[in-house]
Amino acid sequence: FYAHAGGQRGDHGVLASDGSAAEVVDTTSPLPGLHVHHVRVPHGTFERGMVVSAEVDAERRAATMRNHTATHLLHAALRETLGLHVKQAGSLVAPDRLRFDFSHYAAVTPHELRHIENRVNAVVLRDSRVGKRVMGREEALAYGALAFFGDKYGERVRVVEVPGFSKEFCGGTHVDGTGEIGLFLLTSE
């Protein structure tokens, strides 16, 4: 299960064993390497040593992945349209929506918003492959990957890339091709 991190919500799903079931309603990681599954147990009990099957809610995960990759496309379109000074200042990636916080010196005009939305949808329609690769932090920076949260990263980082458009450090879940995103719609600034 993917744990809540970097703005991306944690996975939901089911843990089951011998007639017992637990609904996973969130997944967090309070310490590196420790994943905590927050559960509701509608029936049965769980004991040490039980063999448990774990099933991630695939539809919820896929929706979250679409929104996460769309967040990267939005970031690139904002920088392309408004200027390279635009930097991510936070985000929310959920199955039903995304929110992208960024720094800029003025309100974004309706014309700029339409252009940004159209630019993201053009990349979605290209159905570009979304590359994901792990490399050294310095190698990733030399490769041109964007990183905005400084010391949060270790020596090995994961780079998510939409060739010719977006290249960022990111440990979250993403689609394999931009066409999986579907329609991108800006609803507010």
Short mmCIF file of N, CA and C in Angstrom, two decimals, residues 117 120-121 183-188:
data_model
loop_
_atom_site.label_atom_id
_atom_site.label_comp_id
_atom_site.label_asym_id
_atom_site.label_seq_id
_atom_site.Cartn_x
_atom_site.Cartn_y
_atom_site.Cartn_z
N GLU A 117 -4.58 24.97 -19.31
CA GLU A 117 -5.46 23.80 -19.42
C GLU A 117 -5.32 23.14 -20.79
N VAL A 120 -1.91 21.29 -21.07
CA VAL A 120 -1.92 20.00 -20.37
C VAL A 120 -2.69 18.98 -21.20
N ASN A 121 -3.86 19.35 -21.71
CA ASN A 121 -4.66 18.42 -22.50
C ASN A 121 -3.96 18.00 -23.79
N LEU A 183 -9.52 13.74 -19.61
CA LEU A 183 -9.67 15.19 -19.69
C LEU A 183 -9.12 15.87 -18.45
N PHE A 184 -8.32 16.92 -18.65
CA PHE A 184 -7.82 17.75 -17.55
C PHE A 184 -8.62 19.02 -17.54
N LEU A 185 -9.22 19.36 -16.40
CA LEU A 185 -10.07 20.53 -16.29
C LEU A 185 -9.67 21.36 -15.09
N LEU A 186 -9.34 22.63 -15.32
CA LEU A 186 -9.09 23.56 -14.22
C LEU A 186 -10.43 24.10 -13.76
N THR A 187 -10.71 23.99 -12.47
CA THR A 187 -12.01 24.46 -11.97
C THR A 187 -11.88 25.76 -11.19
N SER A 188 -10.70 26.06 -10.65
CA SER A 188 -10.50 27.33 -9.95
C SER A 188 -9.02 27.60 -9.80
#
